[in-house]
Short mmCIF file of C-alpha atoms and ligand atoms in Angstrom, two decimals:
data_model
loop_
_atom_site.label_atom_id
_atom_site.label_comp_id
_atom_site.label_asym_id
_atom_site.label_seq_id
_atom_site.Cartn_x
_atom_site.Cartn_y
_atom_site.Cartn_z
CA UNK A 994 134.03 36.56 28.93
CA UNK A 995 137.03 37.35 31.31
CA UNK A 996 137.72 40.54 32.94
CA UNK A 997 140.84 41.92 34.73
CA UNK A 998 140.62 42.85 38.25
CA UNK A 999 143.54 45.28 39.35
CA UNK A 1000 144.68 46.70 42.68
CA UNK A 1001 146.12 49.81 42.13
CA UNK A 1002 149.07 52.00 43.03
CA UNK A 1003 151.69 49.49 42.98
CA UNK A 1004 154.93 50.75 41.57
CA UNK A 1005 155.53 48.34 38.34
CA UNK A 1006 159.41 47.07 38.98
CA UNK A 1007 161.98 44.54 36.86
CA UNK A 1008 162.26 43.34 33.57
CA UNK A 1009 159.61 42.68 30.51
CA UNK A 1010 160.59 40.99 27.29
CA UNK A 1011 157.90 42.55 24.37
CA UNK A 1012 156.20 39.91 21.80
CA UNK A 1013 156.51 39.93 18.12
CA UNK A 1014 154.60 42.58 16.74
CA UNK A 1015 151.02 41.82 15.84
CA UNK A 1016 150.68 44.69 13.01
CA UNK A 1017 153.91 42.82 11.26
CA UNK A 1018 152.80 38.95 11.40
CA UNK A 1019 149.32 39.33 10.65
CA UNK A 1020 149.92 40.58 6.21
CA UNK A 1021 152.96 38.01 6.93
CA UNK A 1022 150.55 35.32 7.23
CA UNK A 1023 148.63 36.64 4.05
CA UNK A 1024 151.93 36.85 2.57
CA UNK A 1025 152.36 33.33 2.73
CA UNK A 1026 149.32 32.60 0.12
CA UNK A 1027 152.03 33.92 -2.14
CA UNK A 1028 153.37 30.79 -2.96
CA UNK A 1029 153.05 27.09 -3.00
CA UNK A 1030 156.25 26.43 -1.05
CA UNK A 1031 156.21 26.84 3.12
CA UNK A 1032 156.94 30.07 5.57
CA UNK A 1033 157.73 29.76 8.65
CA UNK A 1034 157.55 32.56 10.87
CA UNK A 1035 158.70 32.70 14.09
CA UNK A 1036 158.56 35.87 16.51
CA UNK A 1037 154.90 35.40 16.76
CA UNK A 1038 152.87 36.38 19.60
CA UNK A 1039 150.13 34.35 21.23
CA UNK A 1040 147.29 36.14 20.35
CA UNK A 1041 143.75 35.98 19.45
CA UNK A 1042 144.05 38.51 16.08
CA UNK A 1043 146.96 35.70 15.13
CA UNK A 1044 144.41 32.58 15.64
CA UNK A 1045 142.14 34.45 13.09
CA UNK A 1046 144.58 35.28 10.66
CA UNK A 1047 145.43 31.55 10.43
CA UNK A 1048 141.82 30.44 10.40
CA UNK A 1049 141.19 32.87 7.81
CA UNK A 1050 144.48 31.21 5.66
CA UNK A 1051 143.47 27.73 6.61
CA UNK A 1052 139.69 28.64 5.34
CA UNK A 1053 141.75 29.74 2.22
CA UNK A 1054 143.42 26.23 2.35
CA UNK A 1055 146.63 26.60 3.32
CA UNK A 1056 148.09 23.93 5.86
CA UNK A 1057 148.53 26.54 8.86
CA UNK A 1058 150.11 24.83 12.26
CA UNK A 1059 151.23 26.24 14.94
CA UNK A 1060 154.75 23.80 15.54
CA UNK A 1061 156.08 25.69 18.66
CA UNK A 1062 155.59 28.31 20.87
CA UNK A 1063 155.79 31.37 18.23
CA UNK A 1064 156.71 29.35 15.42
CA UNK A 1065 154.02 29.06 12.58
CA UNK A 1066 154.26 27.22 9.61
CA UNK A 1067 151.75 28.22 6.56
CA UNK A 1068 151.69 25.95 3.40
CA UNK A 1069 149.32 27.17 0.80
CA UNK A 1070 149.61 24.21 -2.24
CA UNK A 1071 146.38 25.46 -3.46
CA UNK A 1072 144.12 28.37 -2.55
CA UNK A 1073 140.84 29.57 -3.19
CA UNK A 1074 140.41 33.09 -4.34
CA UNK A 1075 137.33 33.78 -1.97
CA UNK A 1076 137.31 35.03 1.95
CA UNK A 1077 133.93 35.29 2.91
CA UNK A 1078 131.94 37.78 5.20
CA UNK A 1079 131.66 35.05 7.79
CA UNK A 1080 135.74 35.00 8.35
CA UNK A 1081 136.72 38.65 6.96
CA UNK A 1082 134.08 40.43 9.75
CA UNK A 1083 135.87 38.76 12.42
CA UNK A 1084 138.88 41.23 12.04
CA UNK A 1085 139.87 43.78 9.32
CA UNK A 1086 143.24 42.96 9.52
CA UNK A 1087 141.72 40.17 6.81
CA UNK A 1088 141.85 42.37 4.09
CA UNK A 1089 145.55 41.44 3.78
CA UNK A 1090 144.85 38.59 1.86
CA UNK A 1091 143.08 40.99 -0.91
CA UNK A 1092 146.72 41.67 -2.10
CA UNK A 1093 148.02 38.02 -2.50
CA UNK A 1094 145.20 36.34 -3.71
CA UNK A 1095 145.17 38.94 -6.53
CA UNK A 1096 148.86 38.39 -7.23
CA UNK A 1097 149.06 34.92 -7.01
CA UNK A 1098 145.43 34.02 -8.73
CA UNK A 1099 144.73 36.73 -10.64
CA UNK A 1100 141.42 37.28 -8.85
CA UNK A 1101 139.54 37.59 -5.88
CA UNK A 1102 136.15 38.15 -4.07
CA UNK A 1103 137.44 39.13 -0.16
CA UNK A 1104 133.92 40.77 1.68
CA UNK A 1105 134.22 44.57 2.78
CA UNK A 1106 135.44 44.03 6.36
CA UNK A 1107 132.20 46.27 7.75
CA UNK A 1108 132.47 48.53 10.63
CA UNK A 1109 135.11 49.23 13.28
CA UNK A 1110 134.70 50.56 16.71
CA UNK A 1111 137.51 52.95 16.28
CA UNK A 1112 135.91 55.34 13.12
CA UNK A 1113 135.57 54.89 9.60
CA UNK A 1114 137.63 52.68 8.20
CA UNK A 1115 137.29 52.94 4.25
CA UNK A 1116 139.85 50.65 2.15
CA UNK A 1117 139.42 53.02 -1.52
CA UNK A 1118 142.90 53.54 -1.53
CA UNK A 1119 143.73 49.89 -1.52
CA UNK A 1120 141.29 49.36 -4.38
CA UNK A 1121 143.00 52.66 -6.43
CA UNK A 1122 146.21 51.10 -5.71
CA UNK A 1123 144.83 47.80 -7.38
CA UNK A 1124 143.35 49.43 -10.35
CA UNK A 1125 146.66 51.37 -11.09
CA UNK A 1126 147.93 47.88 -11.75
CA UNK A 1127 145.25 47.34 -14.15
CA UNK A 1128 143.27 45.31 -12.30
CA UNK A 1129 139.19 45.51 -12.81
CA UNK A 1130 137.59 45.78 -9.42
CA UNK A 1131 134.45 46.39 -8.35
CA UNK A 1132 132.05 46.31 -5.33
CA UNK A 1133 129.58 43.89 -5.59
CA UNK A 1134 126.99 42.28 -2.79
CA UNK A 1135 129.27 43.66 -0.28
CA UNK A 1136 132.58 42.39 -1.76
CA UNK A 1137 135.46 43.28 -3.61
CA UNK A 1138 135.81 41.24 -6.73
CA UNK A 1139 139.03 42.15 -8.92
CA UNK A 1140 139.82 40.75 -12.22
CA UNK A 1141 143.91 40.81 -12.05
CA UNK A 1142 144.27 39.07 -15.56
CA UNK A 1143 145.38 42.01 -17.19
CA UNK A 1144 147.51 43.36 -14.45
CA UNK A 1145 151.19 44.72 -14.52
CA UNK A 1146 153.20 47.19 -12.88
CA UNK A 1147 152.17 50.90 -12.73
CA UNK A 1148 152.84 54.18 -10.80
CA UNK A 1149 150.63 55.37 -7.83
CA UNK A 1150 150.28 57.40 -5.33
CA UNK A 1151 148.69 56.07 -2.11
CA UNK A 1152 147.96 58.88 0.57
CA UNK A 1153 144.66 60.08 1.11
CA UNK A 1154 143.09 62.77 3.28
CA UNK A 1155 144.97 61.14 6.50
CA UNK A 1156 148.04 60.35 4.88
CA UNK A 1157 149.23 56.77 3.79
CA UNK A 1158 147.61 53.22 4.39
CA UNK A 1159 149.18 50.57 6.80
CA UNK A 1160 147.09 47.67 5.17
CA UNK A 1161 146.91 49.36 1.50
CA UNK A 1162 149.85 49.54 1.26
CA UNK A 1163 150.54 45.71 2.08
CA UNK A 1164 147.92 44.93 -0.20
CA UNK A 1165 149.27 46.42 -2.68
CA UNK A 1166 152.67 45.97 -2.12
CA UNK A 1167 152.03 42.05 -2.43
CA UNK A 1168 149.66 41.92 -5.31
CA UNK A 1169 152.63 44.17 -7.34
CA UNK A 1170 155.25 41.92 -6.33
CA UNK A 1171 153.47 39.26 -8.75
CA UNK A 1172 152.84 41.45 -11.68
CA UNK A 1173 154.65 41.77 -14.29
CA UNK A 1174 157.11 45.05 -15.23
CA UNK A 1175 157.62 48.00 -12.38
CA UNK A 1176 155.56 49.55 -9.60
CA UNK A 1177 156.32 52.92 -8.36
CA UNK A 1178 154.35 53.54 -4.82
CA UNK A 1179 154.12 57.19 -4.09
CA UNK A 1180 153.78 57.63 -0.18
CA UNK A 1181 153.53 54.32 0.83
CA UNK A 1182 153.30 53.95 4.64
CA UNK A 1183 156.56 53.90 6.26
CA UNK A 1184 155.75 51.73 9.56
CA UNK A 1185 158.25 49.05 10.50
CA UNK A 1186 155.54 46.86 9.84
CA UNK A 1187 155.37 47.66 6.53
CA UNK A 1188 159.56 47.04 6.13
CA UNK A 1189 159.17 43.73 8.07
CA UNK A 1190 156.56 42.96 5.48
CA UNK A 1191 158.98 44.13 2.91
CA UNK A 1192 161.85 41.88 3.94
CA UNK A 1193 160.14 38.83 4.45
CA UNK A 1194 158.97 39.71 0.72
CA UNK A 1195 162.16 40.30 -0.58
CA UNK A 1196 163.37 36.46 1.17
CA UNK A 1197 161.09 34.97 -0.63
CA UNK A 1198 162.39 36.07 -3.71
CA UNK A 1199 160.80 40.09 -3.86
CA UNK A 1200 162.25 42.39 -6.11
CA UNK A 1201 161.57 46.11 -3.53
CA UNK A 1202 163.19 48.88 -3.52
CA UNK A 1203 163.35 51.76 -1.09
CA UNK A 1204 162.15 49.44 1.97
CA UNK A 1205 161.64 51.74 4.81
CA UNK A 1206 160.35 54.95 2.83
CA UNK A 1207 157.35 56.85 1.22
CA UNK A 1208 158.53 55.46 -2.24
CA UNK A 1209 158.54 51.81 -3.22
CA UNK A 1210 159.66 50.54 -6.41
CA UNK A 1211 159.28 46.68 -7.22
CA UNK A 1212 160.38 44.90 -10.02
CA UNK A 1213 157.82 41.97 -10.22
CA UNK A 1214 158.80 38.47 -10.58
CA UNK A 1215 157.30 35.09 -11.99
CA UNK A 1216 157.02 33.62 -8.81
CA UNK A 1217 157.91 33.64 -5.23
CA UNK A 1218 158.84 31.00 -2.97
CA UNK A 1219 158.87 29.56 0.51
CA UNK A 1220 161.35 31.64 3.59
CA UNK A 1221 161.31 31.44 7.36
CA UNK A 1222 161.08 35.22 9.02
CA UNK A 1223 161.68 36.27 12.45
CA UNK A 1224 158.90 39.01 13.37
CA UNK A 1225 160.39 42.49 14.55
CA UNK A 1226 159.24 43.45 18.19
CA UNK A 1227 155.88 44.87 18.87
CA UNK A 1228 156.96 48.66 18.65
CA UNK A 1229 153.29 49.35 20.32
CA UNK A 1230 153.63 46.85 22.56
CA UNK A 1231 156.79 48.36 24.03
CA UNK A 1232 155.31 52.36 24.36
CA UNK A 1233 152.71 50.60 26.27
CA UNK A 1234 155.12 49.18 28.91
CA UNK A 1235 156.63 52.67 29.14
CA UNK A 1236 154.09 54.66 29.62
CA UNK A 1237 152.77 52.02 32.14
CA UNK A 1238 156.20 52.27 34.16
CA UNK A 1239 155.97 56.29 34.21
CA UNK A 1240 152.18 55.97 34.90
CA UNK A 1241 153.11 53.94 38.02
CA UNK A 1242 156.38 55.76 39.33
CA UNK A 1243 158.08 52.31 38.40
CA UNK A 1244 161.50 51.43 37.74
CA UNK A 1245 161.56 49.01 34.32
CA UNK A 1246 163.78 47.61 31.63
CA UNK A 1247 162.40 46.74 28.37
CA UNK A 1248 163.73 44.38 26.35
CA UNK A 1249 163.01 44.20 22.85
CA UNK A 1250 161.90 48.36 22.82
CA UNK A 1251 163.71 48.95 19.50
CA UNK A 1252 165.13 52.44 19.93
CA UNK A 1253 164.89 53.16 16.32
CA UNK A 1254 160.95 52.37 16.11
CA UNK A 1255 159.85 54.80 18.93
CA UNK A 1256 161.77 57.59 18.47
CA UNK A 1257 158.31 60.27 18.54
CA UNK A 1258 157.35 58.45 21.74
CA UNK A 1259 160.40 58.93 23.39
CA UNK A 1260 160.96 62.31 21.99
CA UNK A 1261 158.03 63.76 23.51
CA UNK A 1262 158.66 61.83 26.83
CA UNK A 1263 161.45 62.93 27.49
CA UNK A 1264 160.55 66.39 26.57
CA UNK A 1265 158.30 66.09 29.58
CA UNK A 1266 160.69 65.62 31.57
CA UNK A 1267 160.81 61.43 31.56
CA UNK A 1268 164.27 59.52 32.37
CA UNK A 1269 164.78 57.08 29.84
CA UNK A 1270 167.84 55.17 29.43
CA UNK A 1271 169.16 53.16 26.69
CA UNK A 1272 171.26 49.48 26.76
CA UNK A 1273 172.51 49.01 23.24
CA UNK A 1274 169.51 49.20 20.95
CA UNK A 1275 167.08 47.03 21.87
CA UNK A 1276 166.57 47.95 25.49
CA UNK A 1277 165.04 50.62 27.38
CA UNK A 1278 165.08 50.98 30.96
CA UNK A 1279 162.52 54.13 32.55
CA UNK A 1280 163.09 55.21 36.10
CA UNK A 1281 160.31 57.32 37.44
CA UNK A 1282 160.63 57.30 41.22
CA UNK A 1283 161.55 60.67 41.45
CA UNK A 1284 159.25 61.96 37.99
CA UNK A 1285 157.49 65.38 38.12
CA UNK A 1286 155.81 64.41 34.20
CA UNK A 1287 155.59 68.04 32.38
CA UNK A 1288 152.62 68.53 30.65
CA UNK A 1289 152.29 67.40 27.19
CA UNK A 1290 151.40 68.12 23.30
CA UNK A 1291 150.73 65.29 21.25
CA UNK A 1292 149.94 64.95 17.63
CA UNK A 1293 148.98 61.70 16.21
CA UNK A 1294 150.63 60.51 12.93
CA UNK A 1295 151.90 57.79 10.07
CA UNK A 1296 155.03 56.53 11.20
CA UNK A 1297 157.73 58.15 12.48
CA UNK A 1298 155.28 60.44 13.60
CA UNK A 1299 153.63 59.68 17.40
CA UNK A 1300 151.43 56.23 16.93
CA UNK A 1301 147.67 56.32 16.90
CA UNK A 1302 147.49 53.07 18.43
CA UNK A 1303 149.74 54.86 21.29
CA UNK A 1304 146.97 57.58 21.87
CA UNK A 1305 144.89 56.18 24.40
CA UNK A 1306 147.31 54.98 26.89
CA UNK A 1307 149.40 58.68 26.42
CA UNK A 1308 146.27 60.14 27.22
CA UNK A 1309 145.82 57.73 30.62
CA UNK A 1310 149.74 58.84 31.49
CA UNK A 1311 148.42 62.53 30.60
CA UNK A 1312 145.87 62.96 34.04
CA UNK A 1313 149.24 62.64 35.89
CA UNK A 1314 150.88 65.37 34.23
CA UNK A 1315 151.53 68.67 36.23
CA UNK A 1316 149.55 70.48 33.70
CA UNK A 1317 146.91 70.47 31.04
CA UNK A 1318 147.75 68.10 28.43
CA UNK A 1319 146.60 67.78 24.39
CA UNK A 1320 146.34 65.24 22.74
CA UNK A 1321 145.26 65.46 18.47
CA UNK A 1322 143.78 62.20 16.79
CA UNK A 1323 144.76 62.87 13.13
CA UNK A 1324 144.40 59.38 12.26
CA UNK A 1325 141.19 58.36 13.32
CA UNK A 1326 139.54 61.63 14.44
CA UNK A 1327 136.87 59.83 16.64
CA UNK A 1328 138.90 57.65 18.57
CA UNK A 1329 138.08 58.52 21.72
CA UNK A 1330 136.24 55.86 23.36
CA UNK A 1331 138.42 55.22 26.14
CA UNK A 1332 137.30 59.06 27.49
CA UNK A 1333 134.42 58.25 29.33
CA UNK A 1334 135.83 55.10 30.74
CA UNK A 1335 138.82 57.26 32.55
CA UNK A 1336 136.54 59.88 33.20
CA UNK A 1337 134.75 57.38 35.23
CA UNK A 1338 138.10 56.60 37.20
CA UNK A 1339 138.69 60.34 37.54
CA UNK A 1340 140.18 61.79 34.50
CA UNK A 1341 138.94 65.23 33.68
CA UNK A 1342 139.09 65.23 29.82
CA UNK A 1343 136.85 67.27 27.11
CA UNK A 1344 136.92 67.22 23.63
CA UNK A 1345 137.46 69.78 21.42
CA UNK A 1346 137.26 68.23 17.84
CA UNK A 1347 139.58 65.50 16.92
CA UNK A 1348 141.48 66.58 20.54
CA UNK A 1349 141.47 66.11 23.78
CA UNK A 1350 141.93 68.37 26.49
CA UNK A 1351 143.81 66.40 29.63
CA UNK A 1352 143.97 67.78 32.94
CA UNK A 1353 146.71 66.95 34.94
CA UNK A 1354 147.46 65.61 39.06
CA UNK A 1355 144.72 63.80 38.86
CA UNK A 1356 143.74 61.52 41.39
CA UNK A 1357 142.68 58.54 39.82
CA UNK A 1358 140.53 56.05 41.83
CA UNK A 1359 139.29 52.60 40.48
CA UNK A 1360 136.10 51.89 39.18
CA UNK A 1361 134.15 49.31 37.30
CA UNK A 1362 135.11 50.06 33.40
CA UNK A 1363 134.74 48.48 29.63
CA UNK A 1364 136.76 47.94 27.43
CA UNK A 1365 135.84 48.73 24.18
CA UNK A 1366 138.82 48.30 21.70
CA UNK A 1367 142.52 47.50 22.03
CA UNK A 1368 144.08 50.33 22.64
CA UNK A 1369 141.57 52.20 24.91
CA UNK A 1370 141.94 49.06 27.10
CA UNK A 1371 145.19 48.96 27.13
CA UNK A 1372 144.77 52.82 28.49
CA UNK A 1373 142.30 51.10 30.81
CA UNK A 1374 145.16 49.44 32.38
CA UNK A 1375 147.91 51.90 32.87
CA UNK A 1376 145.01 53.77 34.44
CA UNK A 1377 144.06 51.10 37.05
CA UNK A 1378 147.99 50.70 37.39
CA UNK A 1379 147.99 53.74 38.87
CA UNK A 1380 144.72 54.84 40.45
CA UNK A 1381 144.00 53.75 44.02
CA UNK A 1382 141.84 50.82 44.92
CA UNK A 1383 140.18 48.52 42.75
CA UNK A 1384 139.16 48.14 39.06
CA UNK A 1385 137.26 45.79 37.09
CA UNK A 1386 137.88 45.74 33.39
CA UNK A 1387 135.54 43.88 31.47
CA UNK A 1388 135.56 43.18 27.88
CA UNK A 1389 138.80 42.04 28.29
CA UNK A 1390 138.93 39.96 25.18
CA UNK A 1391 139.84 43.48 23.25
CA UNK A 1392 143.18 43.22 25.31
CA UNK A 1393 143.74 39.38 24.31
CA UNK A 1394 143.48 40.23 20.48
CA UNK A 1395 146.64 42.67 20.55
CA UNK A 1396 148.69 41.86 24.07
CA UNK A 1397 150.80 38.38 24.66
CA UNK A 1398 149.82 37.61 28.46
CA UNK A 1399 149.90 41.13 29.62
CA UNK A 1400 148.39 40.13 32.80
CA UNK A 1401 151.41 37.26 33.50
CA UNK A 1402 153.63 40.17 32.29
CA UNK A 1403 152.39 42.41 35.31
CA UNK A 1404 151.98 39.90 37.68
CA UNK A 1405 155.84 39.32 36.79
CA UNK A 1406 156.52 43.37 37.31
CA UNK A 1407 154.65 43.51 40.57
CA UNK A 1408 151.30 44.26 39.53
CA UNK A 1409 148.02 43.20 41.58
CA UNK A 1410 146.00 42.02 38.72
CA UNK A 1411 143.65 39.18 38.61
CA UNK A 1412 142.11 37.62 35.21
CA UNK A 1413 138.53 36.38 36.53
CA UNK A 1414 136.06 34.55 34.29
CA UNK A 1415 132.36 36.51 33.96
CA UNK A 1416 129.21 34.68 34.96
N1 EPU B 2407 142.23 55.25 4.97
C1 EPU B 2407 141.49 55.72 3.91
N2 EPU B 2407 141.30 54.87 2.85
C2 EPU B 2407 141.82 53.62 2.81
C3 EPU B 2407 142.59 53.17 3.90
C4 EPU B 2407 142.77 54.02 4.97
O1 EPU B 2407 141.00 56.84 3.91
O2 EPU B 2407 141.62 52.92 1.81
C5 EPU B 2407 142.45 56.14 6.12
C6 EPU B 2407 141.92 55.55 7.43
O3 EPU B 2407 140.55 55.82 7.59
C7 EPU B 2407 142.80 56.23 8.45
C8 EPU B 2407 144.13 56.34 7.73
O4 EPU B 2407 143.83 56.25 6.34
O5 EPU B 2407 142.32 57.53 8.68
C9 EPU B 2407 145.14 55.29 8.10
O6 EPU B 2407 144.56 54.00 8.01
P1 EPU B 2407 145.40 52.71 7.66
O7 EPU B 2407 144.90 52.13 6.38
O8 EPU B 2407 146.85 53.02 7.74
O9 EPU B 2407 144.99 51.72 8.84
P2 EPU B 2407 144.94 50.16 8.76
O10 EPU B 2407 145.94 49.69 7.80
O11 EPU B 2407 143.53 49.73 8.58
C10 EPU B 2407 146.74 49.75 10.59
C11 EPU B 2407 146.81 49.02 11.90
C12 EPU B 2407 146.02 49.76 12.94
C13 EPU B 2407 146.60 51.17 13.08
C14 EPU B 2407 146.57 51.87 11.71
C15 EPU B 2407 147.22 53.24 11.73
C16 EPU B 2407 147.07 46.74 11.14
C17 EPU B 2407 146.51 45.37 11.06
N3 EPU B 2407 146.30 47.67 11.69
O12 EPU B 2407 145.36 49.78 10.23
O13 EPU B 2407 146.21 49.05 14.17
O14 EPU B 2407 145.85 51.91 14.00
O15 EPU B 2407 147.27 51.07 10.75
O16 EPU B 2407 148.54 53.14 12.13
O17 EPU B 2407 148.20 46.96 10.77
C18 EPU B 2407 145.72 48.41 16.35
O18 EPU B 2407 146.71 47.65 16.31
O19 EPU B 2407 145.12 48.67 17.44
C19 EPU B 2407 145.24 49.04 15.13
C20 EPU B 2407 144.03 49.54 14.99
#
C-alpha cells in the first residue's frame, strides 16, 4: 500500500491541466454494453475506479482495451446479463451497468453493491425508476433481478428525500433509451455528468430531450450503435486544485476548470473574498498571495448547487478562514470522516448534526493521517499543502481511485510530496 509523504507550506505555483472526469466515463463505459458495435472514448483518466469499470465490462464480455493513453475502446458483441458480488463490491459505481443490461437484454441479476464508507447508499429509486418502465424487479439473495420483457416507456419522478440520483438516473436513463414509446423523468439529476452521459447517448443514436435539466424525455429506439466520445473535464477535479492553490497562498492556472460547471464553488469563493480570474472558458487562474479568506457558509447540494464530493477539501480550506466557518452535508449527512484526521493536524471542528462547525487561522501542523475515502483524502492533502512540517498519508489508494497522478501534478506545481511504498 503506498502513502504520500508531504512537506508542507510551500506555495503551489504554475499551470495544471485537469483529467477527464471520472463521474462521466465510468456509466460511459456501461453505456457501451448498449450495443454490439464499438465506443471509443477518449478523455479518460488513468485511474483505478476506470480499471474496474472495464474489468467489470470485460467480465460482462465486452472486448475492453485500453489503445492509448486515455483512449478506450469497448466492444460488447455479446454480453451476459449477470455482474456478480465478486466484481460489483469492488466499486458502486458498478451499478451502471443495471441500466444497459436491462435495455439491451431485457434482464438482469447485478448484486446490491453493499456498504460505502461515506453513509447509506440505498439504490430504491433506481429500481422505482425501472419498474415505472414496467419492468418486474425484485431483490433476491442479495441481487437485483429485473424481468424487462414487458418494458416500455413511462413517466416518473426520481427525487427522493435528498433530492435526485447521479447513478439512478443513468440507470435509468439507459435502460429507457431501449424501450419502446416515451419516458418522461421528473427531476432527474442535472450534473454534467449526467449531460455527458446524455450526449454520448444521443451519438449513438439516443432519442433525449431536455439534456441538462430536471426533466428528461426520450423517445426510445430499436437499437443503438457504436460512437467515439471525448469525456468533459473532471469538474471535481478542478475545485480541488482551487481550493488547494487558496489553501497554499499559491498563484495557479487551471486548465480545463470549465467555468460553467463550478459556478456554486466559485460563487461562494469569491464571496469570501477569493481572486479568481477567468481565460476564455475553460481556464481559471487563482492568485492568493495577498488572500485574507472570509469566513464561509456552505450548503451541500445536487448540481448546480455546491458539490458533496467538494465538501471535505472546502472544509480543509475552511481552518484558514478569518472566522468560524459552516459547512451542511445534505447529501450524505454522515460524511464526515475526514474530521478527525484534520483535527489531528490541528483543525478545530465539531459537529452539530449533518454540519460542521470550522474554526478559522488555524495553524495547521503535519501529522501522521488516513485516508479513508476519496474525497476526505483529497482534503487530507490541501491540508498537508498547507500545514507546516511533515505528513504521512496512508491509505493512499482512496486518492488513486478518483485523482490522475495528483502527486506528479504537485510535484509539477512546486509541491514537496513523496509517494513511498508501505512495508
Ligand atoms: N439516494 C437514495 N436512493 C437511491 C439513490 C440515491 O435515497 O436509490 C440518495 C443517496 O443516499 C444520497 C442522494 O440520494 O443521499 C444522492 O445520491 P446519488 O444516487 O446521486 O449518488 P451516486 O449516484 O451513488 C454519485 C457520484 C458520487 C457523488 C454523488 C452525489 C458517481 C459514480 N458517483 O453517486 O461520487 O458523491 O453522485 O453527487 O457518479 C465521488 O466521486 O467521490 C463520489 C462519491
Amino acid at each position: 500500500m503506498d502513502s504520500l509523504i508531504i512537506n508542507g507550506g510551500v506555495k503551489l505555483k504554475g499551470e495544471v491541466k485537469v483529467s477527464g472526469a471520472k463521474n462521466a466515463c465510468l456509466p460511459m463505459f456501461a453505456a457501451a454494453l448498449l450495443t454490439s458495435q464499438k465506443c471509443i472514448l477518449r478523455n479518460v483518466p488513468n485511474l483505478s475506479d476506470v480499471r474496474f469499470m472495464a474489468e467489470i465490462v470485460g467480465a460482462l464480455g465486452a472486448k475492453v482495451e485500453n489503445v492509448a493513453e486515455g483512449v478506450w475502446e469497448i466492444t460488447a458483441k455479446k454480453i451476459s446479463h449477470v455482474a456478480p458480488y465478486e466484481l460489483v463490491r469492488k466499486m458502486r459505481a458498478s451499478i451502471c451497468v443495471l441500466g444497459p443490461l436491462t435495455g439491451r437484454l431485457k434482464k438482469a441479476e447485478v448484486s446490491l453493491p453493499g456498504g460505502c464508507v461515506i453513509g447509506a447508499r440505498p439504490v430504491d429509486l433506481h429500481i422505482k425508476g425501472l419498474k415505472a418502465l414496467g419492468c418486474d424487479v425484485k431483490i433476491d439473495a442479495g441481487y437485483i433481478k429485473v424481468d424487462a420483457h414487458k418494458m416500455r416507456g413511462g413517466q416518473l419522478y426520481l427525487g427522493g428525500r435528498f433530492g435526485s440520483t447521479v447513478t439512478g438516473t443513468a440507470n435509468v436513463l439507459m435502460a429507457a433509451v431501449l424501450a419502446p414509446g416515451l419516458t418522461m423523468i421528473e427531476n432527474a439529476a442535472c450534473e454534467p455528468e449526467i449531460e455527458d452521459l446524455c450526449n454520448m447517448l444521443v451519438s449513438m443514436g439516443a432519442k433525449i430531450g431536455g439534456i441538462g435539466s430536471p426533466m428528461l424525455s426520450i423517445e426510445g429506439v430499436k437499437a443503438l450503435h457504436g460512437t467515439e466520445h471525448t469525456v468533459i473535464p473532471d469538474r471535481i477535479e478542478a475545485g480541488t486544485w482551487i481550493i488547494a492553490a487558496l489553501a497554499t497562498r499559491g498563484k495557479i492556472t487551471v486548465k480545463g476548470a470549465l467555468k460553467r460547471h463550478l459556478g456554486s464553488l466559485l460563487d461562494l469563493l469569491e464571496r469570501a473574498n477569493c481572486k479568481i480570474e477567468y481565460k476564455g472558458n475553460d481556464t481559471v487562474c487563482v492568485d492568493a498571495s495577498r488572500l485574507k479568506l472570509r469566513p464561509m457558509e456552505a450548503v451541500t447540494l445536487p448540481y448546480p448547487g455546491f458539490p458533496t464530493d467538494l465538501q471535505a477539501q472546502l472544509c480543509a480550506l475552511m481552518t484558514m478562514a478569518d472566522g468560524i466557518s459552516i459547512v451542511t452535508e445534505r447529501i450524505y449527512p454522515e460524511r464526515f470522516m475526514h474530521v478527525p484526521e484534520l483535527s489531528r493536524m490541528g483543525a478545530e471542528i465539531s459537529r452539530e448534526g449533518p454540519s460542521a462547525i470550522i474554526v478559522g487561522n488555524t495553524k495547521l501542523s503535519g501529522a501522521p493521517v488516513m485516508a479513508s475515502d476519496l474525497r476526505a483524502s483529497a482534503a487530507l492533502v490541501i491540508a498537508a499543502l498547507a500545514a507546516k512540517g511533515r505528513t504521512k498519508i496512508q491509505r493512499i489508494y482512496h486518492l488513486d481511485r478518483g485523482y490522475d497522478s495528483m502527486d506528479k501534478k504537485l510535484r509539477r506545481l512546486g509541491a514537496d510530496v513523496l509517494r513511498v511504498r508501505d512495508e
